[in-house]
mmCIF file of C-alpha atoms in Angstrom:
data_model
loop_
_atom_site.group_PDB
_atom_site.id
_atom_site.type_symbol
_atom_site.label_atom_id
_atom_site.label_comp_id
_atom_site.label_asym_id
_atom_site.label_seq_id
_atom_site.Cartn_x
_atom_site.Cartn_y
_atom_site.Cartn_z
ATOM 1 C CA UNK A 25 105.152 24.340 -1.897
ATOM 2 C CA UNK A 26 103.628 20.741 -2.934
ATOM 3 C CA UNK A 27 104.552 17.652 -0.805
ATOM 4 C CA UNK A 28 107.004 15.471 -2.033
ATOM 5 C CA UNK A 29 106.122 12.904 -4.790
ATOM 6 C CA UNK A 30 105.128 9.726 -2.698
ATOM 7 C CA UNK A 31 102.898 6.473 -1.990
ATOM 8 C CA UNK A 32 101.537 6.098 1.222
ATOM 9 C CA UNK A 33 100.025 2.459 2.404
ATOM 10 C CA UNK A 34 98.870 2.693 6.057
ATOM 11 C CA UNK A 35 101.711 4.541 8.306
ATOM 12 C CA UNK A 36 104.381 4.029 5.731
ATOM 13 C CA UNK A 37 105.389 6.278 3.050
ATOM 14 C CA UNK A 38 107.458 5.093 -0.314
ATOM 15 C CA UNK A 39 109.062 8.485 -2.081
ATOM 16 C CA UNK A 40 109.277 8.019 -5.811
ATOM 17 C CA UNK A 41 112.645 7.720 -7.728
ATOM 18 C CA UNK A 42 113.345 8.604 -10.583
ATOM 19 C CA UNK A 43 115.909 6.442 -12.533
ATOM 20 C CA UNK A 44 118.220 7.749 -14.765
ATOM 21 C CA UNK A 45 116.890 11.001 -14.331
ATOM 22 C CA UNK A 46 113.859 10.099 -16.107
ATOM 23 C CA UNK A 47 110.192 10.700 -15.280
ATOM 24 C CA UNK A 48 109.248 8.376 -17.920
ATOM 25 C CA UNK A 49 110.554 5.685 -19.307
ATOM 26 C CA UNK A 50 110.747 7.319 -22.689
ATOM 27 C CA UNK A 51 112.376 10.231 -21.385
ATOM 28 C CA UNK A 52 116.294 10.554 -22.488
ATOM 29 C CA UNK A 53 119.015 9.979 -19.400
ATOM 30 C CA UNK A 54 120.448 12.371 -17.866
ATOM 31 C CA UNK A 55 118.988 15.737 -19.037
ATOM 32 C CA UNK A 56 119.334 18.587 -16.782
ATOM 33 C CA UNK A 57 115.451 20.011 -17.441
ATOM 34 C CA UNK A 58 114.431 16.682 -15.995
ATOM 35 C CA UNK A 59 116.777 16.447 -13.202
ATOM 36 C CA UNK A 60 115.704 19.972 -12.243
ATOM 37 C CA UNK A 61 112.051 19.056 -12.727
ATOM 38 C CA UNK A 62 112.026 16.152 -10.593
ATOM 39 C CA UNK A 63 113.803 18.028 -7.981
ATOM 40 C CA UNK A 64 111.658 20.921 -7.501
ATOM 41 C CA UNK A 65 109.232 18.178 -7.215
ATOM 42 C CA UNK A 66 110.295 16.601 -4.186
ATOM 43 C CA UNK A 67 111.024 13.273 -6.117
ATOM 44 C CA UNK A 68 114.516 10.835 -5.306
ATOM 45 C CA UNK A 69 116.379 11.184 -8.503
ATOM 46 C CA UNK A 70 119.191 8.911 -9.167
ATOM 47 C CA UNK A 71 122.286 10.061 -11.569
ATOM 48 C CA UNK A 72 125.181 8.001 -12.348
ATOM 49 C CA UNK A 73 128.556 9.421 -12.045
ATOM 50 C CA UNK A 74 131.735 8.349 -14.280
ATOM 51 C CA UNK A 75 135.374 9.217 -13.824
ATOM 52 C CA UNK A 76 136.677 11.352 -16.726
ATOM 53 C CA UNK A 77 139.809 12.165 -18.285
ATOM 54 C CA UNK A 78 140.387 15.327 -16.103
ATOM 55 C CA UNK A 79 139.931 13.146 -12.513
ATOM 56 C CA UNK A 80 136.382 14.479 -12.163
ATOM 57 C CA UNK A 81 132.938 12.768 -13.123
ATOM 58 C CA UNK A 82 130.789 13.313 -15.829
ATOM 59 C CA UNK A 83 126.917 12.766 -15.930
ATOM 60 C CA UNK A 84 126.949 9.232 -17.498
ATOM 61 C CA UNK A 85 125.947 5.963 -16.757
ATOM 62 C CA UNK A 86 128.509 3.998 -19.463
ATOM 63 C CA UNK A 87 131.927 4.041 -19.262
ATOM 64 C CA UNK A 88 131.935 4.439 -23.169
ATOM 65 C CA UNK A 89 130.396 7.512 -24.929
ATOM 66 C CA UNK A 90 129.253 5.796 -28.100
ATOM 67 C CA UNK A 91 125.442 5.201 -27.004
ATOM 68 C CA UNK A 92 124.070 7.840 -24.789
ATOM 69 C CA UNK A 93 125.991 10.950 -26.607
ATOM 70 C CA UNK A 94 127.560 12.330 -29.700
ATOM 71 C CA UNK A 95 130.982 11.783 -28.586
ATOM 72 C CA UNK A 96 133.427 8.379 -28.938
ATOM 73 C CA UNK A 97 135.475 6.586 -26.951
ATOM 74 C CA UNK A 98 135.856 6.229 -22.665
ATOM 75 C CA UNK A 99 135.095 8.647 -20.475
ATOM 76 C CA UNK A 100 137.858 8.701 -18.435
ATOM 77 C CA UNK A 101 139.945 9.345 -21.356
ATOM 78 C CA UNK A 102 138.372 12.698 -22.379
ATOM 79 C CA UNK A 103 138.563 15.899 -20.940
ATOM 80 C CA UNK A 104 136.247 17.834 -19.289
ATOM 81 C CA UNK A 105 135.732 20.767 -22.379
ATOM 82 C CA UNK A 106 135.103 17.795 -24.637
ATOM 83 C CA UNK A 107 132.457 16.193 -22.713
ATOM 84 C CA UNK A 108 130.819 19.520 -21.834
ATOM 85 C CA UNK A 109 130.315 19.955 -25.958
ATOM 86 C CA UNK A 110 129.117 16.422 -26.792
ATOM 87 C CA UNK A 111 125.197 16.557 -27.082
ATOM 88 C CA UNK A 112 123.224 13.423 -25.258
ATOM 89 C CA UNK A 113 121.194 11.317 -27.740
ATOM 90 C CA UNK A 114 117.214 10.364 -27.032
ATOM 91 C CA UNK A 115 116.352 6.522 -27.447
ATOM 92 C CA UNK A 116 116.292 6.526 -30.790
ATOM 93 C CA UNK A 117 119.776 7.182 -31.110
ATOM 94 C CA UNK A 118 119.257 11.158 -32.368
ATOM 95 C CA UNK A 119 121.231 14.108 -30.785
ATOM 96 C CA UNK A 120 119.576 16.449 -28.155
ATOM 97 C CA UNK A 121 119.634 20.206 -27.459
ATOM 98 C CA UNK A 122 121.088 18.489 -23.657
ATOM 99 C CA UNK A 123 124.600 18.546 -23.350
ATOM 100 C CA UNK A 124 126.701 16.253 -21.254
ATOM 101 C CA UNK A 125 126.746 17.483 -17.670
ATOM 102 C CA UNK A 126 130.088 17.122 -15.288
ATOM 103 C CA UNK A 127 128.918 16.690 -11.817
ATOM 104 C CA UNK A 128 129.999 20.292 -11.065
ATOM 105 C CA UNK A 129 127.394 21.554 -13.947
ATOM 106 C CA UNK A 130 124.540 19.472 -12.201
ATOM 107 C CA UNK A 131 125.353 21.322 -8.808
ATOM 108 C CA UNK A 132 125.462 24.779 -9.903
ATOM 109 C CA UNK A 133 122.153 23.886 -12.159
ATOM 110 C CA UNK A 134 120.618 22.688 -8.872
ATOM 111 C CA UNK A 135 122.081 25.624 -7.102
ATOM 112 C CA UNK A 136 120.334 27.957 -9.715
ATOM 113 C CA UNK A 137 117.227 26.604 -9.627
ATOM 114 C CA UNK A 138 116.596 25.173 -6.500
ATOM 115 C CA UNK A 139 114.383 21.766 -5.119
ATOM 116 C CA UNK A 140 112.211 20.620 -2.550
ATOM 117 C CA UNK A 141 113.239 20.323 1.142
ATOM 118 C CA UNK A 142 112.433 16.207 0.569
ATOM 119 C CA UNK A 143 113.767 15.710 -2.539
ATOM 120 C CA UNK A 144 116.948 13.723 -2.566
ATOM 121 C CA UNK A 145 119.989 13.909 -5.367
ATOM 122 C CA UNK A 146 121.400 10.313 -5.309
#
């Protein structure tokens, strides 16, 4: 297995994060190949985590759906099916393959696939 992604400056180490869920900058929030992918890879990825309609939490970082997916409206005021079939939208605004993920999605997907011993889900 390859060591976690890291910086090391004389005896202390810094382990990468990846914000958003992103690798790069350019990459869209949020997407579950990426999440995965930075996992396996022994990198700190940060998700955000929004109440929705159904008392759970949805993959999101606004409280509105309008920007980052196809969808319209608050979170917390749609259900669970409906967020799982709104698609996520890149940076310039156009739909993805990615689908919204509820937080129970993300944990079976990580449960499937699996990650590094260091990496850490925050």
């Amino acid at each position: 297995m390859t060591p976690a992604i890291s910086v090391t400056r004389g005896d202390h180490t810094t382990y990468l994060k990846w914000h958003r869920a992103r690798r790069f900058g350019t990459d869209p929030v949020f997407t579950g190949r990426r999440i995965v992918e930075g996992m396996a890879a022994g990198a700190s990825v940060e998700v955000d985590l929004v109440i929705h309609g159904d008392n759970g939490f949805a993959v999101l970082h606004d409280l509105s759906l309008d920007q980052d997916t196809t969808g319209h409206g608050l979170v917390r005021e749609t259900p669970a099916a409906v967020l799982r079939d709104l698609h996520l939208r890149g940076a310039d605004g156009a739909p993805l393959p990615d689908k919204v993920m509820l937080l129970e999605d993300l944990a079976a997907l990580i449960r499937q696939q699996g990650a590094h011993p260091d990496a850490v889900l925050q």
